[in-house]
Tab-separated table of C-alpha atoms and ligand atoms in Angstrom:
chain	number	residue	atom	x	y	z
A	9	MET	CA	38.239	44.920	49.094
A	10	PRO	CA	36.726	43.012	46.190
A	11	GLU	CA	33.154	41.870	46.694
A	12	ILE	CA	32.839	38.118	46.594
A	13	THR	CA	29.732	36.448	45.248
A	14	PRO	CA	28.769	33.300	47.197
A	15	ALA	CA	29.338	30.026	45.327
A	16	ALA	CA	25.708	28.988	44.749
A	17	PRO	CA	24.446	32.188	43.093
A	18	ALA	CA	27.816	32.542	41.323
A	19	LEU	CA	27.273	29.235	39.513
A	20	VAL	CA	23.787	30.261	38.347
A	21	MET	CA	25.153	33.665	37.333
A	22	ASP	CA	28.005	32.163	35.312
A	23	PHE	CA	25.598	29.810	33.566
A	24	VAL	CA	23.183	32.602	32.587
A	25	ASN	CA	26.102	34.759	31.448
A	26	THR	CA	27.399	32.147	29.003
A	27	LEU	CA	25.389	34.244	26.549
A	28	ASP	CA	26.409	37.877	26.249
A	29	ILE	CA	23.293	39.409	24.695
A	30	GLU	CA	24.972	42.706	23.892
A	31	THR	CA	27.739	41.167	21.751
A	32	GLY	CA	25.861	37.985	20.808
A	33	SER	CA	28.779	35.804	21.897
A	34	ASP	CA	27.628	32.495	23.319
A	35	ALA	CA	30.094	30.260	25.193
A	36	ILE	CA	27.797	27.225	24.843
A	37	ASP	CA	26.571	27.658	21.267
A	38	SER	CA	26.978	23.954	20.430
A	39	PRO	CA	26.894	20.628	22.296
A	40	VAL	CA	30.713	20.516	22.070
A	41	ALA	CA	31.043	24.010	23.533
A	42	LEU	CA	28.614	23.079	26.312
A	43	ARG	CA	30.678	19.993	27.146
A	44	ARG	CA	33.787	22.174	27.401
A	45	TRP	CA	31.996	24.668	29.660
A	46	ILE	CA	30.739	21.895	31.974
A	47	GLU	CA	34.275	20.473	32.217
A	48	GLN	CA	35.804	23.861	32.979
A	49	ARG	CA	33.159	25.213	35.351
A	50	LEU	CA	32.022	22.055	37.132
A	51	GLY	CA	35.056	19.822	36.691
A	52	THR	CA	32.872	17.049	35.284
A	53	ARG	CA	34.312	15.050	32.428
A	54	LEU	CA	31.717	14.078	29.849
A	55	ARG	CA	32.090	11.819	26.847
A	56	SER	CA	29.636	13.899	24.867
A	57	VAL	CA	26.569	16.106	25.127
A	58	ASP	CA	23.626	15.138	22.959
A	59	GLU	CA	21.554	17.601	20.983
A	60	ALA	CA	18.435	17.209	23.156
A	61	ALA	CA	20.298	17.902	26.401
A	62	TRP	CA	21.971	20.917	24.834
A	63	HIS	CA	18.580	22.314	23.737
A	64	THR	CA	17.144	21.790	27.202
A	65	MET	CA	20.075	23.620	28.801
A	66	ILE	CA	19.867	26.557	26.402
A	67	GLU	CA	16.155	26.874	27.172
A	68	ALA	CA	16.805	26.545	30.903
A	69	ARG	CA	19.438	29.281	30.706
A	70	GLU	CA	16.957	31.730	29.200
A	71	SER	CA	14.212	30.653	31.617
A	72	LEU	CA	16.577	31.311	34.524
A	73	ARG	CA	17.362	34.715	33.016
A	74	ASP	CA	13.617	35.485	32.893
A	75	VAL	CA	13.141	34.359	36.494
A	76	LEU	CA	16.121	36.457	37.684
A	77	ALA	CA	14.632	39.477	35.908
A	78	SER	CA	11.813	39.351	38.460
A	79	HIS	CA	14.409	40.231	41.118
A	80	SER	CA	15.076	43.525	39.364
A	81	GLY	CA	11.419	44.437	38.941
A	82	ALA	CA	10.053	42.440	35.980
A	83	GLU	CA	6.991	40.261	36.330
A	84	LEU	CA	7.735	36.616	37.141
A	85	SER	CA	7.424	34.578	33.937
A	86	ARG	CA	5.126	31.550	34.271
A	87	PRO	CA	6.220	29.979	30.958
A	88	ALA	CA	9.810	30.164	32.240
A	89	LEU	CA	8.815	28.362	35.443
A	90	ARG	CA	7.013	25.672	33.460
A	91	GLN	CA	10.067	25.154	31.264
A	92	LEU	CA	12.295	24.870	34.330
A	93	ASN	CA	9.967	22.228	35.753
A	94	ARG	CA	10.188	20.260	32.534
A	95	ALA	CA	13.984	20.572	32.471
A	96	GLY	CA	14.101	19.548	36.141
A	97	LYS	CA	12.539	16.187	35.322
A	98	SER	CA	15.531	15.374	33.108
A	99	ALA	CA	17.944	16.541	35.800
A	100	GLU	CA	16.606	13.940	38.279
A	101	ILE	CA	17.776	15.563	41.489
A	102	ARG	CA	17.684	13.273	44.508
A	103	PRO	CA	18.494	13.783	48.172
A	104	GLN	CA	21.853	12.255	49.042
A	105	TRP	CA	22.815	11.518	52.662
A	106	ASP	CA	26.450	11.439	53.706
A	107	ASP	CA	27.890	9.484	56.672
A	108	ALA	CA	27.555	12.504	58.946
A	109	GLY	CA	23.803	12.610	58.301
A	110	THR	CA	23.814	15.704	56.112
A	111	ALA	CA	21.535	15.656	53.082
A	112	THR	CA	22.199	17.493	49.850
A	113	PHE	CA	20.412	17.429	46.523
A	114	GLU	CA	22.506	15.642	43.950
A	115	PRO	CA	21.683	14.892	40.319
A	116	HIS	CA	21.386	11.242	39.374
A	117	ASP	CA	22.479	11.797	35.774
A	118	ALA	CA	26.238	11.835	35.168
A	119	GLY	CA	25.961	13.713	31.855
A	120	ALA	CA	24.789	17.161	30.793
A	121	TYR	CA	21.483	16.785	32.650
A	122	GLY	CA	23.524	16.168	35.769
A	123	ALA	CA	25.248	19.510	35.226
A	124	LEU	CA	21.843	21.129	34.919
A	125	GLY	CA	20.870	19.354	38.129
A	126	ARG	CA	23.842	20.888	39.926
A	127	ILE	CA	22.810	24.330	38.715
A	128	PHE	CA	19.252	23.734	39.942
A	129	SER	CA	20.640	22.477	43.232
A	130	ALA	CA	22.591	25.753	43.505
A	131	VAL	CA	19.293	27.605	43.000
A	132	VAL	CA	17.771	25.713	45.944
A	133	THR	CA	20.830	26.510	48.093
A	134	ALA	CA	20.686	30.198	47.160
A	135	GLN	CA	16.978	30.310	47.957
A	136	SER	CA	17.502	28.796	51.394
A	137	ASP	CA	20.545	30.870	52.382
A	138	GLY	CA	19.024	34.199	51.367
A	139	THR	CA	21.329	35.026	48.459
A	140	TRP	CA	18.818	34.264	45.685
A	141	ASP	CA	17.052	37.656	45.689
A	142	ARG	CA	20.384	39.392	45.177
A	143	LEU	CA	20.945	37.544	41.940
A	144	LYS	CA	19.421	39.770	39.266
A	145	VAL	CA	19.318	40.511	35.582
A	146	CYS	CA	20.373	43.914	34.310
A	147	TRP	CA	17.405	46.170	33.644
A	148	ALA	CA	18.818	47.376	30.299
A	149	GLU	CA	16.936	45.536	27.523
A	150	ASP	CA	20.023	45.170	25.330
A	151	CYS	CA	22.148	43.860	28.219
A	152	ARG	CA	20.180	41.482	30.511
A	153	TYR	CA	23.426	40.361	32.094
A	154	ALA	CA	23.106	38.432	35.341
A	155	PHE	CA	24.782	40.121	38.305
A	156	TYR	CA	24.966	39.804	42.064
A	157	ASP	CA	23.623	42.854	43.863
A	158	HIS	CA	26.100	43.639	46.642
A	159	SER	CA	24.345	46.882	47.621
A	160	LYS	CA	23.250	47.245	51.231
A	161	ASN	CA	19.606	47.920	50.435
A	162	ARG	CA	19.452	45.415	47.557
A	163	SER	CA	18.131	48.068	45.180
A	164	GLY	CA	20.535	47.535	42.248
A	165	ARG	CA	18.957	47.213	38.817
A	166	TRP	CA	21.913	47.518	36.469
A	167	CYS	CA	24.882	45.192	36.079
A	168	THR	CA	27.352	48.030	36.544
A	169	MET	CA	26.245	51.541	37.400
A	170	ARG	CA	29.148	52.863	35.388
A	171	VAL	CA	28.004	51.373	32.105
A	172	CYS	CA	24.344	50.361	31.951
A	173	GLY	CA	22.974	52.574	34.736
A	174	ASN	CA	24.564	55.704	33.302
A	175	ARG	CA	23.484	54.789	29.806
A	176	ALA	CA	19.889	54.458	30.985
A	177	LYS	CA	20.135	57.730	32.900
A	178	THR	CA	21.514	59.550	29.865
A	179	ARG	CA	18.641	58.201	27.791
A	180	THR	CA	16.057	59.340	30.352
A	181	TYR	CA	17.790	62.715	30.549
A	182	ARG	CA	17.684	63.107	26.767
A	183	GLU	CA	14.029	62.076	26.646
A	184	ARG	CA	13.172	64.657	29.288
A	185	HIS	CA	15.328	67.475	27.994
A	186	GLY	CA	15.721	66.727	24.325
B	22	ZN	ZN1	23.847	45.804	32.016
């Protein structure tokens, strides 16, 4: 049976993984590309994405990557948290009550900052439903891919044991025996 990643951490994961560090390919390497990604992933139609919003989102992506790295053993980055707080101000997330009396955090902005707001809102959801700690960044320096740790004891450190984990093990083996 395939392992399914819950929706909230999956959105954050997909956002962080718009940049593939190993190959250098970036799905949101321009405001136009970011607009396309937002339309495809969030179903939000935008007229355009301005340069400033694009910069903020690129920074937020890397800050989120740094924060997720703390789930796989790295120290929590304070500069990353500060940047996320700055970015959050632009996102303008507000509580929204529906007719049934249920409140959710919704971004006020209808543009790119709103998309960032929805990603931040997914972070809050993941933190409250216990899935946040499972969202990690691969321990391999040249990979740093975001992945959801499905393991029972939540001890995963590499995106896929087959590729990165084995590569790291081979390196350690060579260092010890070479
Ligand atoms: Zn990896």
